Short mmCIF file of C-alpha atoms and ligand atoms in Angstrom, two decimals:
data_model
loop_
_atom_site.label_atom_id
_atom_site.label_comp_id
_atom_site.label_asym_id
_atom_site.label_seq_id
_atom_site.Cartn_x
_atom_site.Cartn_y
_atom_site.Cartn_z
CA UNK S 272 0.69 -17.49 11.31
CA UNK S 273 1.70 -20.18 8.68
CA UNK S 274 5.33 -19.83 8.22
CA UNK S 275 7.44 -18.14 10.75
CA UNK S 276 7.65 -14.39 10.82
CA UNK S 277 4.36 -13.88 8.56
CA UNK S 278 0.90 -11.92 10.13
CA UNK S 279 -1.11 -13.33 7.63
CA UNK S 280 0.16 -11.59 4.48
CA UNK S 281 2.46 -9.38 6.00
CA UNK S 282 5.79 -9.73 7.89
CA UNK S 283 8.52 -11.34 6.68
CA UNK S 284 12.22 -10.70 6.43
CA UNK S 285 13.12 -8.71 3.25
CA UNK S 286 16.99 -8.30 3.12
CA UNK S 287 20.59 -8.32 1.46
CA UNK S 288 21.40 -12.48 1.77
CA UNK S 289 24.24 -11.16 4.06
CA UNK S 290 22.21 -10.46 6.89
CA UNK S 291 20.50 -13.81 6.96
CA UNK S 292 22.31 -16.02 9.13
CA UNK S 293 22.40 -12.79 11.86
CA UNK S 294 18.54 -12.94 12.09
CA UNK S 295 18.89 -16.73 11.92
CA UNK S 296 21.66 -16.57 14.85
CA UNK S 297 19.37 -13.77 16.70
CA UNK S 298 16.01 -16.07 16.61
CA UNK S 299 17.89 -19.25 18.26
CA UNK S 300 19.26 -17.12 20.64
CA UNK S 301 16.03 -15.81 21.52
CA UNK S 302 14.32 -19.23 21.74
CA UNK S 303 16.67 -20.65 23.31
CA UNK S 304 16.75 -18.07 25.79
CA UNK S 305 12.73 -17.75 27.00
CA UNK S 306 12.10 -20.59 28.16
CA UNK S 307 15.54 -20.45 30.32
CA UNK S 308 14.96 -19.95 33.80
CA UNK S 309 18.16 -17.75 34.56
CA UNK S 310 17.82 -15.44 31.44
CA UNK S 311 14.14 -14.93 32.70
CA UNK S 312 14.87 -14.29 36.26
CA UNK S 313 17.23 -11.72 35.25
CA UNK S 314 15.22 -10.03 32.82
CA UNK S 315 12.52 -10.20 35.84
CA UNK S 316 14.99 -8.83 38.52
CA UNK S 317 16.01 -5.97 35.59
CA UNK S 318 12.54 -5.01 34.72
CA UNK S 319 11.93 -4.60 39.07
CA UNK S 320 14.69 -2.77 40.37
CA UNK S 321 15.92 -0.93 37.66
CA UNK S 322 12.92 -0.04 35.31
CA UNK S 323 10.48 -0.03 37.96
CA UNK S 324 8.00 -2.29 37.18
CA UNK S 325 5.14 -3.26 37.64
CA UNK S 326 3.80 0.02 36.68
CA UNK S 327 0.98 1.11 38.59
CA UNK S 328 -2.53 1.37 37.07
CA UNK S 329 -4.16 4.70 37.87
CA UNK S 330 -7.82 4.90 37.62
CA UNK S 331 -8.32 8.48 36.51
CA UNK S 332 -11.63 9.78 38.44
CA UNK S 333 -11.18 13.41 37.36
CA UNK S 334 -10.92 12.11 33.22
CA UNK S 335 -14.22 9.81 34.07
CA UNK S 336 -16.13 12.54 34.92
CA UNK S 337 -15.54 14.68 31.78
CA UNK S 338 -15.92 11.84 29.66
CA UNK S 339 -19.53 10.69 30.93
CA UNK S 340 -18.94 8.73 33.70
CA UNK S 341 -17.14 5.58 32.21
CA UNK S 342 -14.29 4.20 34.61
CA UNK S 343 -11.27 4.93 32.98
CA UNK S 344 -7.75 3.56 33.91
CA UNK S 345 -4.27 4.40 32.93
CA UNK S 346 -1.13 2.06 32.36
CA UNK S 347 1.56 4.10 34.30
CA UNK S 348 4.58 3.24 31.42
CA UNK S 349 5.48 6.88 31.75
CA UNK S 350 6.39 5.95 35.38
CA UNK S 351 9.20 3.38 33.76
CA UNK S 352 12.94 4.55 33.71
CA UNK S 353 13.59 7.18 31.41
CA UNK S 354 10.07 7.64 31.06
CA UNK S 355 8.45 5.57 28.59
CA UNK S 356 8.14 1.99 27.61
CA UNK S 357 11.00 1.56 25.23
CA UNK S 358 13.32 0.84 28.29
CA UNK S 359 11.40 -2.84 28.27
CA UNK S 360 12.45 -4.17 25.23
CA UNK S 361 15.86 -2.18 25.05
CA UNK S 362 16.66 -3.84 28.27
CA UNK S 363 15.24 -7.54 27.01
CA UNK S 364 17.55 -6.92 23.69
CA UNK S 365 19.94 -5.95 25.62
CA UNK S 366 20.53 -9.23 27.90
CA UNK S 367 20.06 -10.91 24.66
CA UNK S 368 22.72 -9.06 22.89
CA UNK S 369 25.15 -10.50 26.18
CA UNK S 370 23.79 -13.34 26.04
CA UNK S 371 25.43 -14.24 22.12
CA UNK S 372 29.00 -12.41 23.78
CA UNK S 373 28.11 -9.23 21.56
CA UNK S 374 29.82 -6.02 22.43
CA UNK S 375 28.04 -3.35 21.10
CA UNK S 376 25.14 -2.25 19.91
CA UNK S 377 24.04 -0.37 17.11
CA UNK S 378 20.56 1.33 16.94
CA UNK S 379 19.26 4.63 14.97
CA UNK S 380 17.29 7.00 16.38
CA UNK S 381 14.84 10.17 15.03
CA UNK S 382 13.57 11.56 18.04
CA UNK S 383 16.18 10.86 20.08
CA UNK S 384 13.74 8.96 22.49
CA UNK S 385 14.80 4.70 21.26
CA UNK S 386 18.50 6.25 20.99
CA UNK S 387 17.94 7.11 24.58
CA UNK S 388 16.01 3.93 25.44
CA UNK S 389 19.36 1.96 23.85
CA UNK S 390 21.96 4.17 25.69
CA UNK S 391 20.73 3.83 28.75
CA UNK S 392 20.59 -0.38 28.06
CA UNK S 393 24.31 -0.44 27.26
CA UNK S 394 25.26 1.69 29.88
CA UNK S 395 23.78 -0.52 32.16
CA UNK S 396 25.25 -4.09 30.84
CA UNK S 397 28.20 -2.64 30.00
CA UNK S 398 28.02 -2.56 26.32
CA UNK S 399 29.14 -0.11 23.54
CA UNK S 400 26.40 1.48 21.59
CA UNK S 401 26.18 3.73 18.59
CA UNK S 402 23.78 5.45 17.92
CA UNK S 403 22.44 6.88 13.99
CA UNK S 404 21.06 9.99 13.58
CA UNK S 405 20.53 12.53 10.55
CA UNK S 406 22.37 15.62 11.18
CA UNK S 407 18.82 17.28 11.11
CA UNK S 408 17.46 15.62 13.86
CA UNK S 409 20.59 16.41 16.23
CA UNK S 410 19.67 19.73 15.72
CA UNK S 411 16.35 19.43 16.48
CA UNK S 412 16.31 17.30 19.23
CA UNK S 413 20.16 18.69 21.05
CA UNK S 414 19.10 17.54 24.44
CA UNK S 415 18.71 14.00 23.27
CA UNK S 416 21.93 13.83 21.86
CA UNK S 417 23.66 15.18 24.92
CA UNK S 418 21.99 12.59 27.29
CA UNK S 419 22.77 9.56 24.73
CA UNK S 420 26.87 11.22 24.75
CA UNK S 421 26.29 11.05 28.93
CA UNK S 422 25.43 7.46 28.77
CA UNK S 423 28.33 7.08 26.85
CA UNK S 424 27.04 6.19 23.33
CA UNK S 425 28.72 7.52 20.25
CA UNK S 426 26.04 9.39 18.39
CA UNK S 427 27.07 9.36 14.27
CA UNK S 428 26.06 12.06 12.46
CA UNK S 429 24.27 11.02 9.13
CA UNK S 430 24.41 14.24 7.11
CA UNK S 431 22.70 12.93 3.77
CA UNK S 432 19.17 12.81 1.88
CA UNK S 433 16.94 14.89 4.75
CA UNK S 434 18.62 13.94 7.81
CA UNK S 435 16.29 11.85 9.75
CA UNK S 436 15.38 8.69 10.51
CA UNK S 437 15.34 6.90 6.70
CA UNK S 438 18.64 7.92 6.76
CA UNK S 439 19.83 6.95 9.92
CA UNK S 440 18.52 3.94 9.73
CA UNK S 441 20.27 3.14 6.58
CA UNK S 442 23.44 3.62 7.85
CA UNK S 443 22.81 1.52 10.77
CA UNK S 444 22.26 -1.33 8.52
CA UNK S 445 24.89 -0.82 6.73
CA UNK S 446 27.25 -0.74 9.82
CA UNK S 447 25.24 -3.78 10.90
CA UNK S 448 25.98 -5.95 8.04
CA UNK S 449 29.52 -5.08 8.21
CA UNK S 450 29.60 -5.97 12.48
CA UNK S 451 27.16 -8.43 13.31
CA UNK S 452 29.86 -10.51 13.99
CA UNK S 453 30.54 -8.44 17.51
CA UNK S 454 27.68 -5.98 17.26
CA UNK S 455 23.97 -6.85 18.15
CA UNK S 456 21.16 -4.43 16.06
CA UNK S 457 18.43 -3.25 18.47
CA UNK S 458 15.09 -2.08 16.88
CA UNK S 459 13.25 0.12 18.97
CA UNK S 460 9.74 -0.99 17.25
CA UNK S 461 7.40 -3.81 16.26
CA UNK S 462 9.04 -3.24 12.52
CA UNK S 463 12.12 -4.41 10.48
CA UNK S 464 12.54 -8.08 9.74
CA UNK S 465 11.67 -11.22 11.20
CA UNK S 466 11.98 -12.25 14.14
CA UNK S 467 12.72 -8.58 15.21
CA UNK S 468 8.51 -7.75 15.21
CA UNK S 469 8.33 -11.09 17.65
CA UNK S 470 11.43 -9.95 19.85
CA UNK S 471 9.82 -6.57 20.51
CA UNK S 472 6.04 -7.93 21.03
CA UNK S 473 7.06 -10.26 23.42
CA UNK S 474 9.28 -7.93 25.79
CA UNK S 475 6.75 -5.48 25.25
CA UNK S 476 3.81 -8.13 26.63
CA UNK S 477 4.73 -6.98 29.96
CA UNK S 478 2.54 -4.10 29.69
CA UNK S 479 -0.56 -6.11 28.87
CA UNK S 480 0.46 -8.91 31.13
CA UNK S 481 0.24 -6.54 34.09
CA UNK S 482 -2.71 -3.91 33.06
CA UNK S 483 -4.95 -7.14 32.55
CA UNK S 484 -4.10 -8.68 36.33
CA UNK S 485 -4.31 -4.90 37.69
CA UNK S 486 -7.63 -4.45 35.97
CA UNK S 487 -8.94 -7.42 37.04
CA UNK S 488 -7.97 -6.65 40.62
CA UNK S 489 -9.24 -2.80 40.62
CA UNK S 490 -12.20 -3.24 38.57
CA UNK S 491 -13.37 -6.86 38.69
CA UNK S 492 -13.83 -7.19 35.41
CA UNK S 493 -11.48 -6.56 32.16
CA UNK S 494 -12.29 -3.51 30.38
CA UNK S 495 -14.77 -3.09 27.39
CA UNK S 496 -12.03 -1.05 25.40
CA UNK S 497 -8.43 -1.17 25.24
CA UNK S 498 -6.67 1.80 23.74
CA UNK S 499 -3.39 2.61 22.57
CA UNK S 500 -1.14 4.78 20.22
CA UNK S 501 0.57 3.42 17.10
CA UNK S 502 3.56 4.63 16.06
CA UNK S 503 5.71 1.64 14.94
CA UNK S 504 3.16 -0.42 16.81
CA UNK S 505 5.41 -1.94 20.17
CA UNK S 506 3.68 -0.03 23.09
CA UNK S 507 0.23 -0.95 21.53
CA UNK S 508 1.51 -4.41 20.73
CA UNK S 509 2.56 -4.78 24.13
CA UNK S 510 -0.62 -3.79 25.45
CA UNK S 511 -2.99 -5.86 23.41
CA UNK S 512 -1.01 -9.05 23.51
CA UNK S 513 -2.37 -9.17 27.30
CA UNK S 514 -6.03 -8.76 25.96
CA UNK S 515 -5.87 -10.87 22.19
CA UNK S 516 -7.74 -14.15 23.79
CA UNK S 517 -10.42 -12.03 25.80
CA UNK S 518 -12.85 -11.58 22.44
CA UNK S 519 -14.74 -9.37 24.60
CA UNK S 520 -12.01 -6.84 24.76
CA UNK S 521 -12.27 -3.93 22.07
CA UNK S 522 -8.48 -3.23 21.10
CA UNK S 523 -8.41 0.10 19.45
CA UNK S 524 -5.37 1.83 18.36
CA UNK S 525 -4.86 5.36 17.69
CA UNK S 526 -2.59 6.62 15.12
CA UNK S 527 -1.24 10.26 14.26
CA UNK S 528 -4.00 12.08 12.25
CA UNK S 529 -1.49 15.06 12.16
CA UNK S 530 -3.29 18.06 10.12
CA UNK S 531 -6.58 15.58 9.08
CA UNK S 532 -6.70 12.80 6.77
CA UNK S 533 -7.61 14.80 3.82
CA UNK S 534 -4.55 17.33 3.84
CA UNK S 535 -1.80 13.88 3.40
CA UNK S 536 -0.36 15.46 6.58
CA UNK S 537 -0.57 12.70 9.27
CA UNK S 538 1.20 9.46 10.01
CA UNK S 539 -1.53 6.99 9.70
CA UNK S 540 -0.07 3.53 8.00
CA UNK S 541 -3.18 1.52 8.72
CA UNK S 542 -5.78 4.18 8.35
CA UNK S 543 -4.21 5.27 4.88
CA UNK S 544 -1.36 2.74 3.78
CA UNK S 545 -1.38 0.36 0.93
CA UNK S 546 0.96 -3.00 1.21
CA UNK S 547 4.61 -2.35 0.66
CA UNK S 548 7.82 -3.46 2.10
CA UNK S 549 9.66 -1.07 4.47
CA UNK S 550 12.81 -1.63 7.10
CA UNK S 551 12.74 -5.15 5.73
CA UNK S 552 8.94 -6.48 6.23
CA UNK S 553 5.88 -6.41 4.33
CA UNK S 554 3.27 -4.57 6.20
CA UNK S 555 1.11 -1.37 5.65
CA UNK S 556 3.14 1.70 4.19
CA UNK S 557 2.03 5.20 3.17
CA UNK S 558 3.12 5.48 -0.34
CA UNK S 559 2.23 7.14 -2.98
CA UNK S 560 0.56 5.52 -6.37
CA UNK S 561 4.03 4.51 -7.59
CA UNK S 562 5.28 3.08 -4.36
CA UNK S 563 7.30 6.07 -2.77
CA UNK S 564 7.51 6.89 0.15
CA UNK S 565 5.54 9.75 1.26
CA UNK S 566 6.52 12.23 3.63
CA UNK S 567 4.78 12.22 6.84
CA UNK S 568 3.74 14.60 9.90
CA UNK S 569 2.66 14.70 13.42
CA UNK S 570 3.27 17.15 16.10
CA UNK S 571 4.31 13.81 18.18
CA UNK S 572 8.01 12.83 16.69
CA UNK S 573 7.05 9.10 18.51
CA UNK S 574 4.18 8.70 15.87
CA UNK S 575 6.41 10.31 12.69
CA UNK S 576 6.99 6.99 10.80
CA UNK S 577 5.43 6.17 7.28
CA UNK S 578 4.90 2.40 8.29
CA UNK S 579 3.66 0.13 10.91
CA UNK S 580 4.13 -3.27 12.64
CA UNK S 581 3.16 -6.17 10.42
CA UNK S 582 1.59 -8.25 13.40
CA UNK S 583 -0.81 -5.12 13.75
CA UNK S 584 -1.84 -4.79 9.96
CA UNK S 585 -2.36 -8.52 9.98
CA UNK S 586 -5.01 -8.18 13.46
CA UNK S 587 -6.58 -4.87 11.09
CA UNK S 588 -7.11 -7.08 8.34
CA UNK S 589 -8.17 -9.94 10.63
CA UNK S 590 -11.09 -7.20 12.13
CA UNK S 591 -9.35 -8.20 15.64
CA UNK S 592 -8.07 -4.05 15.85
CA UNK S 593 -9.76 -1.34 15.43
CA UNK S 594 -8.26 2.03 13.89
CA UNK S 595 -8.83 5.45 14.59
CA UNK S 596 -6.77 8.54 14.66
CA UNK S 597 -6.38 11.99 16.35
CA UNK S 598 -5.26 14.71 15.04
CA UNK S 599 -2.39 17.08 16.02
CA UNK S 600 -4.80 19.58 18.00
CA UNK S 601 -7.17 17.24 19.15
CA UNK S 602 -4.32 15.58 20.85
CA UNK S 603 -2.80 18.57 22.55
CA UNK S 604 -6.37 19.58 23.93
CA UNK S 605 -6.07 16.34 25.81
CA UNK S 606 -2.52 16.45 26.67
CA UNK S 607 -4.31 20.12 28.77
CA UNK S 608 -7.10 17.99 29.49
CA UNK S 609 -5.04 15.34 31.14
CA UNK S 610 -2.89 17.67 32.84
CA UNK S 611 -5.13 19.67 34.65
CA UNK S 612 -7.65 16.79 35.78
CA UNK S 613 -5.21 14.29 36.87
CA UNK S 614 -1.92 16.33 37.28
CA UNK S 615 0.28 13.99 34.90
CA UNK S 616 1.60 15.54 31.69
CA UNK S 617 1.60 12.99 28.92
CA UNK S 618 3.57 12.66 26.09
CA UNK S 619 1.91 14.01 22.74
CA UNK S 620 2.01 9.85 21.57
CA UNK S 621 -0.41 8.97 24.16
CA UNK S 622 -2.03 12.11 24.09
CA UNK S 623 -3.67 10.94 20.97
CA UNK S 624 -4.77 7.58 22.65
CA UNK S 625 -6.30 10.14 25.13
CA UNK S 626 -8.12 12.11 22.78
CA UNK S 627 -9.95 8.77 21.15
CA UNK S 628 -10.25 7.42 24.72
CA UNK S 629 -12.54 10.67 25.60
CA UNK S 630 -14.38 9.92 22.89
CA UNK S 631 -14.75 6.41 23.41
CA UNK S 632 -15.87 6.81 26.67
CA UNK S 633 -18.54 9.17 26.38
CA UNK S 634 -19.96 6.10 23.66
CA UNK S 635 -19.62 3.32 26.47
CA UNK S 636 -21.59 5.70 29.23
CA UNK S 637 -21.10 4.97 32.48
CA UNK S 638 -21.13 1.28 32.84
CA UNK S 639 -18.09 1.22 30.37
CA UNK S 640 -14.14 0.23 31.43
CA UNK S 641 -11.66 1.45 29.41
CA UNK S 642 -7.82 0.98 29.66
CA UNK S 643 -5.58 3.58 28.12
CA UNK S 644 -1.71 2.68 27.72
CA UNK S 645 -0.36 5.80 28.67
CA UNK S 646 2.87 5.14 27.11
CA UNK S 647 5.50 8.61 28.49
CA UNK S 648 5.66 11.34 29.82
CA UNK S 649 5.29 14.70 28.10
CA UNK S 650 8.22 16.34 29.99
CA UNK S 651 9.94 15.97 26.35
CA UNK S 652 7.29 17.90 24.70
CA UNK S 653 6.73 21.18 26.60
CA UNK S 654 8.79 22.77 24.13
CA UNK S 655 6.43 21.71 20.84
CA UNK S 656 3.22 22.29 23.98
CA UNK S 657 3.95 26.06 24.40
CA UNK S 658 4.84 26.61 20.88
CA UNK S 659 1.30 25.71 19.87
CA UNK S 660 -0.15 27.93 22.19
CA UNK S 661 -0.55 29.29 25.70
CA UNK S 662 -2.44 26.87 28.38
C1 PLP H 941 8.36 5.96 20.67
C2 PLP H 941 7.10 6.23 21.41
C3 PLP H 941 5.84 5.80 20.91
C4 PLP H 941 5.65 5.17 19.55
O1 PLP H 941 6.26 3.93 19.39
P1 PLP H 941 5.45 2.56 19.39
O2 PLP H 941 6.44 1.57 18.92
O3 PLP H 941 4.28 2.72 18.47
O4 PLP H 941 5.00 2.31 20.78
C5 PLP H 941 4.72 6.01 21.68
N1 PLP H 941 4.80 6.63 22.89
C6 PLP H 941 5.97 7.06 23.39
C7 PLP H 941 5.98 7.74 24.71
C8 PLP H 941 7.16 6.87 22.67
O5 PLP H 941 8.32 7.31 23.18
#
């Protein structure tokens, strides 16, 4: 990295001049909080007794077997508060975001899941949040909404365009560069300007920080494959940050191959993207030959965006990651497969790391290690589960 915020070619911080001195303010703060003892021993006390961490590492016997005998372990972030990683790096922003005397915070959401995540972070430091979302995705994701309104976030209803996440997150820029005075701007994902890709990596790290001392102790060795999911990038980031110096390490991230490669219905950025800048960085976008946006589609809403951290297009074109996908029915088969052999129902995202894990593993043989992030729990997806079919 040359100048600040750029992965090699990508990164950056593409955005109306008004918003500059906020991401200006919002990098001091950060480095100027790290290396601070206090803001660190809160985060730590935070992350302990009220996300539950460290997260355990599971070595999944049952999995090994069907895959060919490799040892296989999972990173238990589905065992986090609210069930998923996101809490990490909501709660991180959210110390920051007290730290500058903001009052609120302002987030959008598509899922419903980082709207969640960010709800649950104000509620907790006793912030206001609002939350974005197109009118389209409050209907299809109703239960979301109602636990952000319990936390007591406002959720805004963005009726315009499609009504989902482009739109939302529009409007929360919008609002942002209108508040920032008072109001702090928490991205949910390794994406959007500089230094918000940095912000999210590093209280994301955790993960890696952890699997790679829990490894070492359960296995006496680091693994010969890391694995992950990429949807924006921050739960894979977080988990190969831990592993970037140990060359030995395969990284490999999985995105959404949705209905194959070949039928433009997936979500794969760094499989299929070409350079383009999107939320404010340059990274790797699926657009079409004119630079438009193209729709996207996975059965997992986590893995539903058109772009993708610029940190992990740079270690793509650096041949540090490797890329694979999964597709929409490969991952439920080993959302089933994962159920019934080690009684834990993943969410569809890391169902798809699943589904390259098995066949990973069944490569290595079994003197292989591998390390799957298993980023949530799937209690969010039984709806979408059943609809695609009976167990
Ligand atoms: C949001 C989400 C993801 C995708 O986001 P990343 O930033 O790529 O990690 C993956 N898994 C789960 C469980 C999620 O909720």
């Amino acid at each position: 990295m040359t100048t600040p915020g750029r992965y090699g070619s990508f990164g950056g911080a593409y955005v109306p001049e008004t918003l500059v001195p906020a991401l200006r303010t919002l990098e001091e703060a950060f480095d100027a909080a790290i290396p601070e003892a206090a803001f660190q021993a809160e985060l730590d006390r935070l992350l302990r007794t009220y996300v539950g961490r460290p997260t355990p590492l599971h070595r999944a016997r049952r999995l090994s077997e069907a895959w060919g005998g490799a040892a296989v372990f999972l990173k238990r972030e589905d065992l986090a508060h609210t069930g998923a990683h996101k809490i990490n790096n909501t709660v991180g922003q959210g110390l920051l975001a007290a730290r500058l005397g903001k009052k609120r915070l302002i987030a959008e959401t598509g899922a419903g899941q980082h709207g969640v995540a960010t709800a649950t972070a104000a509620a907790l430091l006793g912030l206001g949040c609002r939350v974005f979302m197109g009118t389209t995705d409050m209907a299809r994701q109703a239960p979301n909404v109602a636990r952000m309104k319990l936390l007591g976030a406002e959720v805004v209803p963005v009726p315009h365009g499609a009504g989902t996440l482009k739109e939302a997150t529009g409007e929360a820029i919008r609002e942002w560069m209108a508040t920032s005075h008072e109001a702090h701007y928490l991205i949910g994902s390794v994406v959007g300007p500089h230094p918000y890709p940095r912000i999210v990596r590093h209280f994301q790290a955790v993960i890696g920080r952890e699997a790679r001392a829990q490894i070492l102790d359960a296995a006496a060795r680091l693994p010969d494959v890391a694995v992950a999911c990429i949807g924006g990038g921050s739960n894979a980031s977080g988990l190969f940050s831990g592993f970037l110096e140990d060359r030995g390490v395969r990284l490999v991230g999985v995105e959404a191959g949705g209905e194959g490669l070949a039928t433009g219905k997936h979500a794969a950025s760094l499989t299929a993207g070409r350079p383009a800048v999107l939320h404010g960085a340059l990274s790797l976008v699926l657009t079409d030959p004119d630079g438009q946006i193209l729709p996207t589609h996975s059965i997992s809403a986590g893995l539903d965006y058109p772009g993708v951290g610029p940190e992990l297009a740079a270690w793509k074109a650096e041949g540090r990651l490797e890329v694979t996908t999964a597709t929409d029915a490969e991952a439920l088969a080993a959302f089933r497969e994962c159920a019934r052999l080690e009684g834990i129902l993943p969410a569809l995202e890391p169902s798809h790391a699943l589904a390259a894990a098995a066949r990973i593993a069944r490569e290595l043989g079994r003197s292989g290690v591998l390390l799957v992030n298993l980023s949530g729990r799937g209690d969010k997806d039984l709806e979408t589960v059943l609809k695609a079919g009976s167990p």
